[in-house]
Each structure stands twice: as structure tokens, then as C-alpha cells.
Coordinates of C-alpha atoms and ligand atoms in Angstrom, one line a residue:
M237 CA 6.1 15.9 -5.9
N238 CA 5.8 18.6 -3.3
K239 CA 4.6 22.3 -4.2
V240 CA 5.5 25.3 -1.9
S241 CA 4.1 28.8 -1.8
A242 CA 4.8 31.6 0.7
K243 CA 2.4 30.2 3.3
S244 CA 1.4 26.9 2.3
A245 CA 2.9 23.7 1.0
E246 CA 1.7 20.3 -0.4
G247 CA 2.9 16.8 0.0
E248 CA 1.8 14.1 -2.4
T249 CA 2.1 10.5 -2.8
H250 CA 0.2 7.4 -4.1
S251 CA -1.2 4.0 -3.1
K252 CA 0.5 0.7 -3.5
L253 CA -0.3 -2.8 -4.4
I254 CA 1.7 -6.0 -3.3
L255 CA 2.2 -8.2 -6.4
V256 CA 3.7 -11.0 -4.5
G257 CA 5.2 -11.9 -1.1
E258 CA 2.6 -10.3 1.4
H259 CA 2.9 -11.8 5.0
A260 CA 6.0 -13.8 4.0
V261 CA 7.7 -10.3 4.0
V262 CA 6.9 -10.2 7.8
Y263 CA 9.2 -13.1 8.3
G264 CA 12.1 -11.6 6.4
K265 CA 11.4 -13.0 2.9
P266 CA 11.3 -10.6 -0.1
A267 CA 8.3 -9.4 -1.7
I268 CA 7.3 -7.1 -4.8
A269 CA 5.2 -4.0 -4.6
L270 CA 4.0 -1.6 -7.3
P271 CA 2.8 2.1 -7.2
F272 CA -0.8 2.2 -7.7
P273 CA -2.2 5.5 -9.0
L274 CA -4.7 6.4 -6.4
K275 CA -3.5 9.7 -4.7
V276 CA -3.2 11.3 -1.5
K277 CA -2.3 14.9 -0.9
A278 CA -1.6 16.8 2.4
L279 CA -2.2 20.6 2.1
I280 CA -0.3 22.5 5.0
K281 CA -1.2 26.3 5.6
E282 CA -0.3 28.9 8.0
S283 CA -2.9 29.2 10.5
F284 CA -3.4 31.0 13.9
G285 CA -3.2 29.2 17.3
I286 CA -3.6 25.2 17.8
I287 CA -3.0 22.9 14.8
K288 CA -6.2 22.3 13.0
F289 CA -6.6 18.9 11.2
K290 CA -9.0 18.2 8.3
S291 CA -9.9 14.8 6.7
A292 CA -12.8 12.7 5.5
I293 CA -12.8 10.9 8.9
Y294 CA -12.0 13.5 11.2
T295 CA -11.9 17.4 11.4
G296 CA -11.0 19.4 14.5
P297 CA -8.0 20.2 16.7
L298 CA -5.0 17.9 16.3
E299 CA -4.8 17.2 19.7
K300 CA -8.4 15.9 19.9
M301 CA -8.0 13.3 17.3
P302 CA -9.7 10.0 17.9
G303 CA -7.6 7.1 19.3
R304 CA -7.6 5.2 16.1
M305 CA -5.8 8.3 14.3
K306 CA -3.1 8.3 17.2
G307 CA -0.4 7.1 14.6
I308 CA -0.8 10.2 12.4
L309 CA -0.8 12.4 15.5
E310 CA 2.3 10.9 16.7
C311 CA 3.9 11.2 13.3
I312 CA 3.0 14.8 12.9
K313 CA 4.3 15.6 16.5
E314 CA 7.6 14.0 15.8
T315 CA 7.9 15.6 12.2
L316 CA 7.5 19.0 13.9
N317 CA 9.9 17.9 16.6
T318 CA 12.4 17.0 14.1
L319 CA 12.0 20.3 12.1
D320 CA 12.3 22.0 15.6
K321 CA 9.1 23.7 15.1
P322 CA 6.3 24.3 17.6
L323 CA 2.9 22.3 17.8
E324 CA 1.0 25.5 16.5
G325 CA 0.3 27.9 13.8
L326 CA -0.7 25.2 11.1
S327 CA -3.6 23.7 9.3
I328 CA -3.2 20.4 7.8
E329 CA -5.9 18.8 5.3
I330 CA -5.9 15.5 3.8
E331 CA -7.4 14.8 0.3
S332 CA -7.2 11.0 -0.3
A333 CA -8.7 8.8 -2.9
I334 CA -7.2 5.7 -1.0
P335 CA -10.0 3.5 0.7
L336 CA -9.0 3.0 4.3
G337 CA -8.1 -0.6 5.4
S338 CA -8.1 -2.2 2.0
G339 CA -4.6 -3.4 1.6
L340 CA -3.7 -0.2 -0.5
G341 CA -1.4 1.4 1.9
S342 CA -3.6 4.1 3.0
S343 CA -2.0 4.7 6.5
A344 CA 1.5 4.8 5.0
A345 CA 0.3 7.0 2.2
V346 CA -1.4 9.6 4.3
A347 CA 1.7 9.8 6.7
T348 CA 4.1 10.1 3.7
A349 CA 2.0 12.9 2.1
V350 CA 1.9 14.8 5.5
V351 CA 5.7 14.4 6.4
R352 CA 6.5 15.6 2.8
G353 CA 4.1 18.5 3.0
L354 CA 5.6 19.7 6.6
F355 CA 9.0 19.4 5.3
S356 CA 8.1 21.6 2.2
F357 CA 6.2 24.0 4.4
F358 CA 9.3 24.8 6.3
H359 CA 11.7 24.6 3.2
Q360 CA 13.8 21.6 4.7
K361 CA 15.2 18.8 2.6
L362 CA 13.9 15.4 3.6
S363 CA 16.0 12.4 3.3
Q364 CA 14.6 8.7 2.7
K365 CA 15.8 7.7 5.9
E366 CA 14.0 10.7 7.8
L367 CA 10.9 10.0 5.6
F368 CA 10.8 6.3 6.7
Y369 CA 11.8 6.9 10.4
L370 CA 8.7 9.4 10.6
V371 CA 6.2 7.3 8.6
Q372 CA 7.0 4.2 10.6
I373 CA 5.7 5.9 13.7
A374 CA 2.2 6.1 11.9
E375 CA 2.5 2.5 10.7
E376 CA 3.2 1.0 13.8
Y377 CA -0.1 2.2 15.5
A378 CA -1.8 1.1 12.3
H379 CA -0.2 -2.4 12.0
G380 CA 1.5 -3.4 15.1
K381 CA 4.9 -4.6 13.7
P382 CA 4.8 -3.7 10.0
S383 CA 7.6 -5.1 7.6
G384 CA 7.9 -1.6 6.2
I385 CA 6.9 -2.7 2.4
D386 CA 3.9 -0.2 2.5
M387 CA 5.9 2.8 3.3
A388 CA 8.8 1.8 0.9
A389 CA 6.1 1.2 -1.9
V390 CA 4.2 4.6 -1.4
S391 CA 7.3 6.6 -1.6
S392 CA 8.6 4.9 -4.8
R393 CA 7.7 5.6 -8.5
H394 CA 8.9 2.1 -9.5
P395 CA 7.9 -1.3 -8.6
I396 CA 10.3 -2.5 -5.9
L397 CA 11.8 -5.6 -4.3
F398 CA 11.6 -5.2 -0.8
Q399 CA 13.1 -7.2 1.9
K400 CA 13.6 -6.3 5.7
G401 CA 17.2 -5.1 6.5
K402 CA 18.1 -4.8 2.9
D403 CA 18.3 -2.1 0.5
I404 CA 15.1 -1.5 -1.6
T405 CA 15.8 -2.8 -5.2
P406 CA 13.7 -0.8 -8.0
L407 CA 12.4 -3.3 -10.6
I408 CA 12.4 -1.5 -13.9
S409 CA 11.1 -3.5 -16.9
E410 CA 10.6 -2.3 -20.3
A411 CA 7.3 -4.2 -20.7
P412 CA 4.3 -2.7 -18.7
L413 CA 2.0 -4.9 -16.8
F414 CA -1.9 -4.4 -17.2
I415 CA -3.5 -4.9 -13.8
A416 CA -7.2 -5.0 -12.7
V417 CA -7.8 -4.4 -9.0
A418 CA -11.2 -4.8 -7.2
H419 CA -12.3 -4.2 -3.6
T420 CA -14.5 -6.8 -1.9
G421 CA -16.4 -4.0 0.1
R422 CA -15.1 -5.3 3.2
I423 CA -12.5 -3.7 5.3
G424 CA -9.4 -5.9 5.4
D425 CA -8.0 -6.6 8.9
T426 CA -4.2 -6.7 8.5
R427 CA -3.5 -6.9 12.2
R428 CA -5.8 -9.9 12.5
A429 CA -4.5 -11.7 9.3
V430 CA -0.7 -11.2 10.5
E431 CA -1.8 -12.4 14.0
N432 CA -3.5 -15.3 12.2
V433 CA -0.3 -16.4 10.4
R434 CA 1.7 -16.0 13.6
K435 CA -0.8 -18.4 15.6
N436 CA -0.7 -20.8 12.9
Y437 CA 3.3 -20.7 12.9
L438 CA 3.0 -21.7 16.8
K439 CA 0.5 -24.3 16.1
D440 CA 1.9 -25.9 12.9
G441 CA 5.3 -24.3 12.3
E442 CA 6.3 -26.9 9.6
K443 CA 3.3 -26.3 7.3
V444 CA 3.5 -22.4 7.6
K445 CA 7.3 -22.6 7.0
K446 CA 6.7 -24.5 4.0
S447 CA 4.2 -21.9 2.5
L448 CA 6.6 -19.1 3.5
D449 CA 9.6 -20.9 1.8
K450 CA 7.3 -21.4 -1.1
I451 CA 6.3 -17.8 -1.4
E452 CA 10.1 -16.9 -1.3
E453 CA 10.6 -19.0 -4.4
I454 CA 7.6 -17.7 -6.2
T455 CA 8.8 -14.0 -5.3
D456 CA 12.5 -14.8 -6.7
M457 CA 10.8 -16.3 -10.0
A458 CA 8.4 -13.3 -10.2
E459 CA 11.3 -10.8 -9.9
K460 CA 12.9 -12.5 -13.1
A461 CA 9.6 -12.7 -14.9
L462 CA 8.8 -9.2 -14.3
L463 CA 12.2 -8.0 -15.5
N464 CA 12.0 -10.2 -18.6
G465 CA 8.5 -9.1 -19.5
D466 CA 7.3 -12.9 -19.1
I467 CA 3.6 -12.1 -18.1
N468 CA 2.4 -15.5 -18.6
L469 CA 4.7 -16.9 -16.2
L470 CA 4.1 -14.0 -13.8
G471 CA 0.4 -14.7 -14.0
K472 CA 1.0 -18.5 -13.0
L473 CA 3.1 -17.1 -10.1
L474 CA 0.3 -14.9 -8.9
N475 CA -1.9 -18.1 -8.7
D476 CA 0.6 -20.2 -7.0
N477 CA 1.1 -17.2 -4.4
Q478 CA -2.7 -17.3 -3.8
Q479 CA -2.6 -20.9 -3.1
E480 CA -0.2 -20.4 -0.3
L481 CA -2.1 -17.4 1.1
I482 CA -5.1 -19.7 1.2
A483 CA -2.8 -22.2 3.1
L484 CA -1.8 -19.2 5.5
G485 CA -5.4 -18.7 6.3
V486 CA -5.6 -15.1 5.1
S487 CA -8.0 -15.5 2.2
D488 CA -11.7 -15.6 2.4
N489 CA -14.7 -16.4 0.4
G490 CA -15.2 -12.9 -0.9
L491 CA -11.8 -12.8 -2.1
N492 CA -11.9 -16.1 -3.5
A493 CA -15.1 -15.5 -5.5
L494 CA -13.6 -12.2 -7.1
I495 CA -10.3 -14.2 -8.0
D496 CA -12.4 -17.0 -9.7
T497 CA -14.3 -14.2 -11.6
A498 CA -11.1 -12.5 -12.7
R499 CA -9.6 -16.0 -13.8
S500 CA -12.9 -16.9 -15.6
Q501 CA -12.6 -13.7 -17.7
G502 CA -9.1 -14.5 -18.9
A503 CA -6.9 -13.1 -16.2
L504 CA -3.3 -14.5 -16.5
G505 CA -3.3 -15.0 -12.7
A506 CA -5.1 -13.3 -9.7
K507 CA -4.5 -13.1 -6.1
L508 CA -5.5 -11.2 -3.0
T509 CA -3.3 -8.2 -2.4
G510 CA -2.2 -6.8 1.0
G511 CA -3.1 -8.3 4.5
G512 CA -6.3 -10.1 3.1
L513 CA -9.4 -11.2 5.3
G514 CA -11.3 -8.5 3.2
G515 CA -9.8 -5.9 1.2
C516 CA -8.6 -6.3 -2.3
I517 CA -7.8 -8.5 -5.2
I518 CA -5.2 -7.9 -8.1
A519 CA -5.5 -9.5 -11.4
L520 CA -3.0 -9.6 -14.2
A521 CA -4.0 -9.1 -17.8
D522 CA -2.5 -9.3 -21.4
N523 CA -3.4 -5.7 -22.1
L524 CA -5.2 -2.7 -21.2
E525 CA -8.6 -3.7 -23.0
K526 CA -8.3 -7.1 -21.3
A527 CA -7.9 -5.5 -17.9
K528 CA -10.9 -3.3 -18.7
V529 CA -13.1 -6.3 -19.5
I530 CA -11.6 -8.0 -16.1
S531 CA -12.6 -4.9 -14.1
K532 CA -16.0 -4.6 -15.6
A533 CA -16.8 -8.4 -14.8
L534 CA -15.5 -7.8 -11.1
M535 CA -17.9 -4.8 -10.8
K536 CA -20.8 -7.2 -12.0
A537 CA -19.7 -9.9 -9.7
G538 CA -20.4 -7.6 -6.7
A539 CA -17.1 -5.7 -6.0
L540 CA -17.5 -2.4 -4.2
E541 CA -15.0 -0.6 -6.4
S542 CA -12.9 -1.9 -9.3
W543 CA -9.8 0.0 -11.2
Y544 CA -7.6 -1.0 -14.0
F545 CA -4.4 0.6 -15.1
S546 CA -1.0 0.2 -17.0
T547 CA 2.2 0.1 -14.9
C548 CA 3.7 2.5 -17.7
Q549 CA 1.3 5.3 -17.1
D550 CA 0.1 7.4 -14.1
T551 CA -3.5 7.1 -15.1
L552 CA -6.2 5.1 -13.3
Y553 CA -9.3 3.9 -15.1
F554 CA -12.7 2.9 -13.8
P555 CA -14.9 0.4 -15.9
E556 CA -18.3 2.1 -16.8
R557 CA -21.0 0.6 -14.9
Ligands
PMV825 O1 -1.1 -2.9 4.8 P1 -1.5 -4.2 4.1 O2 -2.9 -4.7 4.3 O3 -1.1 -3.9 2.6 O4 -0.6 -5.3 4.4 C1 0.9 -5.0 4.4 C2 1.5 -6.4 4.3 C3 1.7 -7.5 5.0 O5 2.8 -8.4 4.7 C4 0.4 -8.5 5.4 C5 2.0 -7.0 6.5 C6 3.5 -6.2 6.4 O6 3.6 -5.5 7.5 O7 4.2 -6.4 5.6

């Protein structure tokens, strides 16, 4: 996961998808997330003077990072503080394949890669507790009050069942899942989506509570279906979950159109993934070939990007255009 040489080190991680349970997880309900093989790498090198930061969105001195990157800035500062190292003598370079603001866990993944890279650079062991404490700093700036599912999922090699305040349960099934993912092309707005649900809760608590309870039921059933390899039931549960996300007010026309396309191409089920209001959809297929057909159709239907993969491999496929 992390490589070390004399004067440089790397920290790596991957993206994530929420299979079921987003939004309800903010209210203490369980949710299931999967590793998604879009990768991010942080390269840490010895340098002279102030810390230099390099990424696709900002290159320059660490201290001059734009306001919207304050989360990763504070995370780096606290990581060096934890390591008892000064804020100097390093360059930090991010190579990320994860699109920003797409419900794919980019902010948690970048922070995870950086923290891992810095601990490797200084030859220090990193516990999961320390990793979560440090990544949470970046996440709070990105999301307000995150449930923590993103950082748990981007640092796990397995699908996980996540519930606030409980141990994370790896969900290891013999049967792989075949999944197509597509990006609407619009940046998802998790902060606004979470805020919408909260406002709806204040306005019509009964209705929102009913949806959150239904999502909890769906997640419980999805856990069993996943472990038993019952993909037909899992597909139906994805569709049921989408109905509740619509009721919560976090889906939109662009997401719904891609979901319809996936279903019409034979997906066993499809829903938005992550915060919603833009961002990505996820569709479950019978096999990899079917996931490819769905992925191709999603591109044809106007997705900005689409990928397909199997949860038993670390390989991500792109449909030919
Ligand atoms: O960061 P996103 O867009 O994948 O959303 C995370 C999932 C939410 O449940 C909507 C928010 C949270 O903090 O759990």
C-alpha cells in the first residue's frame, strides 16, 4: 500500500461507492460501501524550505492553498504535528484519478493517501484510529458533519457495513458483484443534499423518518443478499433504495435518466450513489459482459464518464466509445 525509499515515500488508496444507505447513515442507520478501483497516490519527497504542494487543482506553497482546500491543509498540518515534525522540508504531490465532488469519496481518499504517505516518509506506523482522526479533519471541511463512511470505505479493501459509533464490519462474499457506474457530468453537492434532508426532516419529520427507517430495512436485507450472493434480490433492493432517495429529495432528473437507461439495458437494479444532486449512479449487472453493455449505453445516454468492474478484481474497465 505504501512504498518507502531513502528520501521519498508514497501513500495510496482508492475511491468508494455507496451500495445502499447513504443519507440514512448520517442519522445513525447502517450503510454498505464498496472499494471502487479509481486510484489516488500521494508522493512525498524531501525538499528545501517551505512545503510545496502539487495537484491538478493547485500547485504552490502549502500555506497559500485556496480556501476550498483548507481541509487537506489542516489535515497535513495536524499529521506533521502528530509526527512531531516541522512544517517544512517536503514536497507533496497528488496524482488522482477520482473526479471531485462526484460521490466517489475524493476528499477522503486524497487525505488518506497523504496521511499514509507522510507516515511512510517518516517511517512511522499508522493505526486505523490515527488515520481516521487525521482524515476526519479534511472531511469536516469538505462535508460539514460527515458520517465517516467515506473514510472507512476508502481505506478498506473489502465491502463494509458501516454504522456511526459501531465497529466496521467487512462483508466478504464468495460471489462477486458486477457493477457499472456513470457520472452525470454535474458536480454532486453532498453538503446541500444533506442539508435538504435535514430541512425536510424539520418540515415533515414523519415522512422523512419513514424513508430513513425503510432504508435501514433495505440495508439489513442487502447485507444478507450480498453475503448470500443473491444478486437478484440485491438489485431489487437498490431500486427500492432509489425510491426512498427520491422521496428524501436528493435525486434529480439527470440521475433519474441514467438510472432509467441502466434499468432498460437489463440492470438488476440501479440508484444514485453518494450525496446525490448530481454526481454518479451505480447499476448492478448479472455478469461483467452485461455491466459493459450497461456502461456503454450510459455513455450513449450522455454520461460524462462510465466505468464497469467486478468486485473480485482490482481492475477498472472503460467502455469503448
Ligand atoms: O461524499 P459523498 O457524496 O459520497 O456522500 C457521503 C454519503 C452521505 O451519507 C450523503 C453523507 C455522509 O456523511 O454519510
